[in-house]
Coordinates of C-alpha atoms in Angstrom, one line a residue:
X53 CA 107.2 -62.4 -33.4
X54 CA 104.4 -62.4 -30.5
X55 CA 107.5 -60.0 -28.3
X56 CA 107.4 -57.6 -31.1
X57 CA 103.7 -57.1 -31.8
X58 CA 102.0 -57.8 -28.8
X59 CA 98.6 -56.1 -29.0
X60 CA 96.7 -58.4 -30.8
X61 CA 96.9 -62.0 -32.7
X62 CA 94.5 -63.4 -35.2
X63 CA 94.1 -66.5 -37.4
X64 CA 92.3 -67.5 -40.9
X65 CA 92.2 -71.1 -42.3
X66 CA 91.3 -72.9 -45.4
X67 CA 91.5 -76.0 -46.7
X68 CA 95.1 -76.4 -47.2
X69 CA 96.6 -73.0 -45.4
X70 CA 96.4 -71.0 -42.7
X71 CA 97.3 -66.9 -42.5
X72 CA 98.6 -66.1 -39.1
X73 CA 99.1 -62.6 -37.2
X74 CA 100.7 -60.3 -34.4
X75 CA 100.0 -56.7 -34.2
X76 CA 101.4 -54.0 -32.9
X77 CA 98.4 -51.6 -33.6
X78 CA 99.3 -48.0 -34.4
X79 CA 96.2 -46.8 -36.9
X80 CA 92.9 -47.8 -36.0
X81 CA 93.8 -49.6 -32.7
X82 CA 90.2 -50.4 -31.9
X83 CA 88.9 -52.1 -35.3
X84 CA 92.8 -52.6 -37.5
X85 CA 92.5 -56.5 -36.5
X86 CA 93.9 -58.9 -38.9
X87 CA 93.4 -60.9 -41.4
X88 CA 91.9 -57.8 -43.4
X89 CA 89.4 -59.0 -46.1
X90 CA 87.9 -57.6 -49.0
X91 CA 83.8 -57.6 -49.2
X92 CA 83.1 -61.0 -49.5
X93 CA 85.9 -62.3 -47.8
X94 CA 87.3 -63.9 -50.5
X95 CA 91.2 -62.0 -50.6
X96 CA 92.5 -62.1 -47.3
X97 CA 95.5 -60.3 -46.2
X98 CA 98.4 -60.3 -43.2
X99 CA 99.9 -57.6 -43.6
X100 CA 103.1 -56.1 -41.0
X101 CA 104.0 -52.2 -41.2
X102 CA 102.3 -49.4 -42.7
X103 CA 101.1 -47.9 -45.8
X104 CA 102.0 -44.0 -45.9
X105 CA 99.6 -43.1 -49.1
X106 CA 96.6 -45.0 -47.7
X107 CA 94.2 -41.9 -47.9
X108 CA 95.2 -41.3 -51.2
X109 CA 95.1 -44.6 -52.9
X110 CA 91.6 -44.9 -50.9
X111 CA 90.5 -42.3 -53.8
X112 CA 90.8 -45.3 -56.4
X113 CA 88.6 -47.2 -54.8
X114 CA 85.3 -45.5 -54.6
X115 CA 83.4 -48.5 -55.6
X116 CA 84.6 -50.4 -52.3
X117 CA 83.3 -50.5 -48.9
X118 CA 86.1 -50.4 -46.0
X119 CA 85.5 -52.6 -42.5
X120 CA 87.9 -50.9 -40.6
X121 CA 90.3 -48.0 -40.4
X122 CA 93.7 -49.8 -40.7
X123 CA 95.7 -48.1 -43.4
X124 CA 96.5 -51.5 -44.6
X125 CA 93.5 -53.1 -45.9
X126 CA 93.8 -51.1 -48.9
X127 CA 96.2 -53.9 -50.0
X128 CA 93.1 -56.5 -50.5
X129 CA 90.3 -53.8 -52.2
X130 CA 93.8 -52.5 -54.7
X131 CA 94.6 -56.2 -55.4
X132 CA 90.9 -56.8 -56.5
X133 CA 90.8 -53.5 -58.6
X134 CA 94.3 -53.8 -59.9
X135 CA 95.3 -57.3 -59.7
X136 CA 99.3 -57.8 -58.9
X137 CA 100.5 -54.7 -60.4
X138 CA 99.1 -52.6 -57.1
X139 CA 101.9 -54.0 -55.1
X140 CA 103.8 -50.6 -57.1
X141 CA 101.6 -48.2 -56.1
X142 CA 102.4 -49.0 -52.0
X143 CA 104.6 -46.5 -50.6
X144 CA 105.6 -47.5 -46.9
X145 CA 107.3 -49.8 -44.6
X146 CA 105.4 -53.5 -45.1
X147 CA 105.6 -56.9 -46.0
X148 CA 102.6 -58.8 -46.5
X149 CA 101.3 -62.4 -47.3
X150 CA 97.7 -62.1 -49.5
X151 CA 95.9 -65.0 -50.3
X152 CA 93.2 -65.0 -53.5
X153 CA 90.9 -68.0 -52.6
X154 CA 89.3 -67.8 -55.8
X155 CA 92.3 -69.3 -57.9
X156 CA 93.7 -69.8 -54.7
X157 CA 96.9 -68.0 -55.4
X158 CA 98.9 -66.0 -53.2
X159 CA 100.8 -63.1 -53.1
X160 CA 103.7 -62.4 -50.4
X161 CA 105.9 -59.8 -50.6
X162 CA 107.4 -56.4 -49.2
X163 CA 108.3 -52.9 -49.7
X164 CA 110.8 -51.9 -52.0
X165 CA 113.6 -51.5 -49.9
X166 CA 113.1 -54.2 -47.2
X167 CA 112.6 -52.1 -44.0
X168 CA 110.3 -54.6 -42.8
X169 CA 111.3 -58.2 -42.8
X170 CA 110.3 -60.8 -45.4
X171 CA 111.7 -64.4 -44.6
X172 CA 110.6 -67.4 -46.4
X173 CA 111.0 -71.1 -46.2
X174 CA 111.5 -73.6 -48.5
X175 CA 110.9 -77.2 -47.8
X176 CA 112.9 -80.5 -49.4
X177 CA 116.7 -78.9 -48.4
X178 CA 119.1 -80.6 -50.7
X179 CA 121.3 -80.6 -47.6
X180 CA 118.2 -82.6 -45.4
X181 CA 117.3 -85.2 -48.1
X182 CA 121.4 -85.5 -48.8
X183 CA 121.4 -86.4 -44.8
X184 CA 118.4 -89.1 -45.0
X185 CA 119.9 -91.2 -48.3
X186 CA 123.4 -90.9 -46.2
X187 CA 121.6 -92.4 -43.0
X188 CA 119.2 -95.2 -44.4
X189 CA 122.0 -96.6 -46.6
X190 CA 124.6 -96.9 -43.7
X191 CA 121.8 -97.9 -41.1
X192 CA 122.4 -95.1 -38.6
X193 CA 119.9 -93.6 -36.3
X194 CA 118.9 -90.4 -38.0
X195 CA 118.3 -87.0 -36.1
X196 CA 117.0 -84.2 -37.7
X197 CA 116.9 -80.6 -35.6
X198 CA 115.2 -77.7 -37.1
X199 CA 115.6 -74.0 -35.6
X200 CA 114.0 -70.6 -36.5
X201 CA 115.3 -67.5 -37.1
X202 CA 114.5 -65.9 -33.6
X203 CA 116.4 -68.5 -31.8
X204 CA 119.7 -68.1 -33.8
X205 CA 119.0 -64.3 -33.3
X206 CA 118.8 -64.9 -29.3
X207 CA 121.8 -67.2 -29.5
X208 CA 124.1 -64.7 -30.6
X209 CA 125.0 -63.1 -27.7
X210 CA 126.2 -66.4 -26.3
X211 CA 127.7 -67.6 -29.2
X212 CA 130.4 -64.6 -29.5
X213 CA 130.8 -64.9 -25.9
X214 CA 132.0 -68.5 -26.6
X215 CA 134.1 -68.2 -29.6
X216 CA 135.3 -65.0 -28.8
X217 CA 135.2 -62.8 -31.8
X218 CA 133.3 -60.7 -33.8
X219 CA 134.3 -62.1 -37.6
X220 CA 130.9 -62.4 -38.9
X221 CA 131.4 -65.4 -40.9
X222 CA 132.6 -67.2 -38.1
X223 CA 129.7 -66.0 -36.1
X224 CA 127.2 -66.5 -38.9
X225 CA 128.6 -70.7 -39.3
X226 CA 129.0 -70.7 -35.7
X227 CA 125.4 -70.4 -34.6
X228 CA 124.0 -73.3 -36.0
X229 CA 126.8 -75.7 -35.0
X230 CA 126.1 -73.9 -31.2
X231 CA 122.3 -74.7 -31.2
X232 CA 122.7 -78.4 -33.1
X233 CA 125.1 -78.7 -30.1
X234 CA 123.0 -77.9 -27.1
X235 CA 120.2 -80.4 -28.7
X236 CA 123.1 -83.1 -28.8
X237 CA 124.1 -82.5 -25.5
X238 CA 120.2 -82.9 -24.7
X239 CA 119.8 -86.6 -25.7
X240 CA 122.8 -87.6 -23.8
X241 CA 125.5 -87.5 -26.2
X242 CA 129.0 -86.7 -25.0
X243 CA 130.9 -87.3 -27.8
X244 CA 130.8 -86.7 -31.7
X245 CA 132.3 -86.6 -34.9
X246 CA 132.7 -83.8 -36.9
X247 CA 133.9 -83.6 -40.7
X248 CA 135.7 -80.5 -39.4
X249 CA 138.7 -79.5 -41.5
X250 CA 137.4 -81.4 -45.5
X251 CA 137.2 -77.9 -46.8
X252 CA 140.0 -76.0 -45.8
X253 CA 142.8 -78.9 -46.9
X254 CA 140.9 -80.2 -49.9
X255 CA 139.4 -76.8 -51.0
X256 CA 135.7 -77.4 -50.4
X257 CA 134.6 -73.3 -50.6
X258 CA 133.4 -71.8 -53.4
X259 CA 136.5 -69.0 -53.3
X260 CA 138.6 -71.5 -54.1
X261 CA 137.4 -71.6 -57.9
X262 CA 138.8 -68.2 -58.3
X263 CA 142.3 -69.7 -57.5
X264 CA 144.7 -68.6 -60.3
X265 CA 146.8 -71.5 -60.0
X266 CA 147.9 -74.5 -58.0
X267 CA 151.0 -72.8 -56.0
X268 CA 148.1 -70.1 -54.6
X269 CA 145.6 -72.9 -53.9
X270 CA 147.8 -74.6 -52.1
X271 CA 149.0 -72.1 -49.9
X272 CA 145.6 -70.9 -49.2
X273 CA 145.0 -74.3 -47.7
X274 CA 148.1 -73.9 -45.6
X275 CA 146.6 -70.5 -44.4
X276 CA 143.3 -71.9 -42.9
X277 CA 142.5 -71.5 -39.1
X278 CA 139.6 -73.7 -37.4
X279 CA 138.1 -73.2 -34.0
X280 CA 134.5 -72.9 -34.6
X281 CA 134.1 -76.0 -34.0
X282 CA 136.0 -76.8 -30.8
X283 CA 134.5 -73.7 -29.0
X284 CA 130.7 -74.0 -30.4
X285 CA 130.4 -77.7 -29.2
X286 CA 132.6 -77.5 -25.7
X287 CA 129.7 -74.3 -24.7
X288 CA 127.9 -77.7 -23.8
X289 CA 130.2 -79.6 -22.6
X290 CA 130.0 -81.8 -26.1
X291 CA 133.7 -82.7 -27.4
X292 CA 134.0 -83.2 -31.4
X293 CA 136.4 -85.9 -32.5
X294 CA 137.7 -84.0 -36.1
X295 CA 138.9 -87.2 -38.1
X296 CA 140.1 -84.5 -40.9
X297 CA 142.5 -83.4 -38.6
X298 CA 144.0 -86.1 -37.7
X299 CA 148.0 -85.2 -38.2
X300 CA 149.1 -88.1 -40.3
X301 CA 145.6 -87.6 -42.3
X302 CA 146.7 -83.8 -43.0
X303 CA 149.9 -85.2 -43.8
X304 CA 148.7 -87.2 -46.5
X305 CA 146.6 -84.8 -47.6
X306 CA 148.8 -81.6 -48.6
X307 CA 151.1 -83.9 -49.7
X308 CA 148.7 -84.6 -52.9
X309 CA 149.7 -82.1 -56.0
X310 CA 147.2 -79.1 -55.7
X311 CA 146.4 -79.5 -59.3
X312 CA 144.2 -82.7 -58.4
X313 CA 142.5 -80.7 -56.2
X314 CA 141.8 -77.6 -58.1
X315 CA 138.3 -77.2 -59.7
X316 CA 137.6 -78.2 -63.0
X317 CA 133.9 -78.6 -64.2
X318 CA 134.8 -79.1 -68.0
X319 CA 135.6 -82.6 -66.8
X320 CA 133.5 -83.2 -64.0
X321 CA 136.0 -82.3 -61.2
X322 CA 134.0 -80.3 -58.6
X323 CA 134.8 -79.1 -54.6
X324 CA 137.2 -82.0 -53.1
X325 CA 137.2 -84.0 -56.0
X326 CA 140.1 -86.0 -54.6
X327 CA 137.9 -86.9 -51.3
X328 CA 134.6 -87.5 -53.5
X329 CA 136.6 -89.7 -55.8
X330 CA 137.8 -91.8 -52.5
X331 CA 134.6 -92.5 -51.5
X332 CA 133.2 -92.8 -55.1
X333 CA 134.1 -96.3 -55.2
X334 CA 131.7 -98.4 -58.1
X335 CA 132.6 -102.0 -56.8
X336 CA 132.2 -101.2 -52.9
X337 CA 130.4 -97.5 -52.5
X338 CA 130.9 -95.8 -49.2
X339 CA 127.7 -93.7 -49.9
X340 CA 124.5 -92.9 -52.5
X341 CA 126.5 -91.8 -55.6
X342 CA 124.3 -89.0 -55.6
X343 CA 124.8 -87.5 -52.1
X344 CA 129.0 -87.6 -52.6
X345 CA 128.4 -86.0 -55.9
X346 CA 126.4 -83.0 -54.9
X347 CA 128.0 -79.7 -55.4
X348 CA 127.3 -75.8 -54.4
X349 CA 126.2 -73.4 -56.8
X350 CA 128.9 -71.6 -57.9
X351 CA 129.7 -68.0 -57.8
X352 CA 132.1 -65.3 -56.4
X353 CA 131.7 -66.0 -53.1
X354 CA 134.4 -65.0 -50.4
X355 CA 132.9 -66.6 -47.1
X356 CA 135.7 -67.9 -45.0
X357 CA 138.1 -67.3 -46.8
X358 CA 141.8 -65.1 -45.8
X359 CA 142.7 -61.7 -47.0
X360 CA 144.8 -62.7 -49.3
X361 CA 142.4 -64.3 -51.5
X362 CA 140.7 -61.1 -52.0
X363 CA 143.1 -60.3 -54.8
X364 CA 141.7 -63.6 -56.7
X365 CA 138.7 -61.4 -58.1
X366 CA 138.8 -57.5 -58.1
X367 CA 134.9 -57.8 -57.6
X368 CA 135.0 -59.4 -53.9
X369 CA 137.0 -56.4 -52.6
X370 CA 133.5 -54.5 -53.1
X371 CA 131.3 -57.8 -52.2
X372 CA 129.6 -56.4 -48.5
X373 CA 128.3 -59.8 -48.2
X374 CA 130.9 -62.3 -47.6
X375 CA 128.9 -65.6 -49.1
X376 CA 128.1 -63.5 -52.2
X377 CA 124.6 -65.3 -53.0
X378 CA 122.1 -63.0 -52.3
X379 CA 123.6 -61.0 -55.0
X380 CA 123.8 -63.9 -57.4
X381 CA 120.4 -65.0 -57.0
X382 CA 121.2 -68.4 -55.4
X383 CA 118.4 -68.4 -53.2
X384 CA 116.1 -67.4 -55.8
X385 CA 117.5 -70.3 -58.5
X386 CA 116.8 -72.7 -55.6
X387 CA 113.1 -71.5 -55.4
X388 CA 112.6 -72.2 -58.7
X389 CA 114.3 -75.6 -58.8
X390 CA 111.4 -76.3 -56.3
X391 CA 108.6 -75.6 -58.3

């Protein structure tokens, strides 16, 4: 962020938050600093792009007294006018985080089409706490490794480098499994085991509950290539020991009727119900019943799958985006399983 808006940075805090910005100045250079405020200081805004209609929205607000020339601290004198509804009278390029210290509410959002970035974070991952019940009830030293956004961004070029091609699902799953590697490598691990391979011969993507019927489920299973793992973790000299894929394992495995495998939630058979059930075991329990019954939202997505399981759902052939949950609102329904 500080690379990309490097004139200027600024910083308000209260009790429990703090606003933080980088500017790139463009209007009002000498006095546009941020956080903007309103009068009193009581709604303060970050704000990153522009507002085009600044000097005309201004006309709304004769009643209020500007501190600087920045075309965006219209945002906190329309949210006191207007409340929340302003946020449709912005025309521009923007995203913004606005915080109300009088109900101490907040506001963060961006314009209508997205041209500047809007990322959030939400904290308690299903996949994080899943990871901590699975560690304190074996007894295993638990690692946790968080990146951002800007170092899987800078990664990339190495990481297509390394597993040499341009598939952007591979890409997209390789990057993490590149950076987890390199901070691996980092505490002296040379060796490590990877659960590699659980998806692809037991089913484990969401496409697969689109399969029409056992003979196609099965033979998308026999379709399935792997190497993101082998080529993200030997980058750094780390070498992943894939259980999974173990031949008589695999043997085993596709040897199992497809129909045990298949997806069926009207009875409680979810992803790689046959491994779940394994480990499921009441009398002696391999893991917290809850983490080995945990399941993906479901959906029409399409990520890693072939190209011939395209023709499982006319809909993916026009799905741009190969997980398919941005457009179903997964991210959002986790949101509001937060609150």
């Amino acid at each position: 962020v500080a690379a990309k808006s490097p004139d200027w940075s600024g910083l308000h805090s209260e009790k429990d938050c703090y606003l933080a910005y980088q500017r790139l100045a463009i209007v009002d250079p000498a006095s546009g600093d941020q956080p903007l405020y309103n009068e009193d200081k009581t709604i303060i805004v970050t704000v990153n792009g522009e507002i085009y209609n600044h000097k005309a929205l201004k006309e709304h607000l004769n009643s209020h007294t500007f501190n600087t020339g920045s075309d965006c601290e219209v945002i906190a004198h329309l949210y006191e006018e207007y409340g929340e509804d302003f946020v449709h009278m912005l025309d521009g390029m923007f995203s913004f985080v606005l915080l109300d210290t009088r109900d101490k509410s907040y506001i963060a959002a961006r314009d209508a089409i997205g041209i500047t970035t809007w990322v959030g974070d939400l904290m308690g991952s299903p996949d994080l706490v899943a990871a901590r019940e699975v560690a304190d009830y074996l007894g295993t030293r638990h690692h946790e490794f968080y990146f951002t956004v800007q170092e899987g961004i800078e990664a990339l070029e190495e990481v297509i480098y390394h597993i040499e091609t341009y598939d952007v699902t591979t890409i997209r799953a390789s990057t993490p499994m590149f950076l987890m590697s390199r901070k691996i490598k980092s505490l002296g691990v040379k060796m490590v085991l990877s659960g590699e391979g659980s998806d692809e011969i037991f089913g484990g993507y969401l496409y697969f509950h689109k399969a029409p019927n056992k003979e196609e489920f099965h033979e998308e299973t026999c379709r399935k290539v792997l190497f993101r793992a082998n080529k993200s973790t030997s980058a750094w000299g780390l070498e992943a020991r894939v259980p999974f894929l173990d031949k008589d394992f695999i043997d085993v495995a596709m040897s199992i009727d497809p129909k045990w495998k298949m997806i069926q939630r009207d009875i409680g058979r979810n992803e790689k119900w046959v491994l779940r059930n394994a480990f499921d075991d009441d009398e002696k329990p391999y893991l917290p019943k809850n983490a080995v019954r945990l399941t993906l939202p479901g959906g029409p997505s399409v990520a890693c799958s072939t190209s011939k399981t395209v023709e499982w759902d006319a809909s993916w052939s026009k799905n741009l985006d190969p997980s398919g949950r941005a457009a179903l609102g997964v991210h959002t329904a986790a949101y509001e399983n937060t609150k």
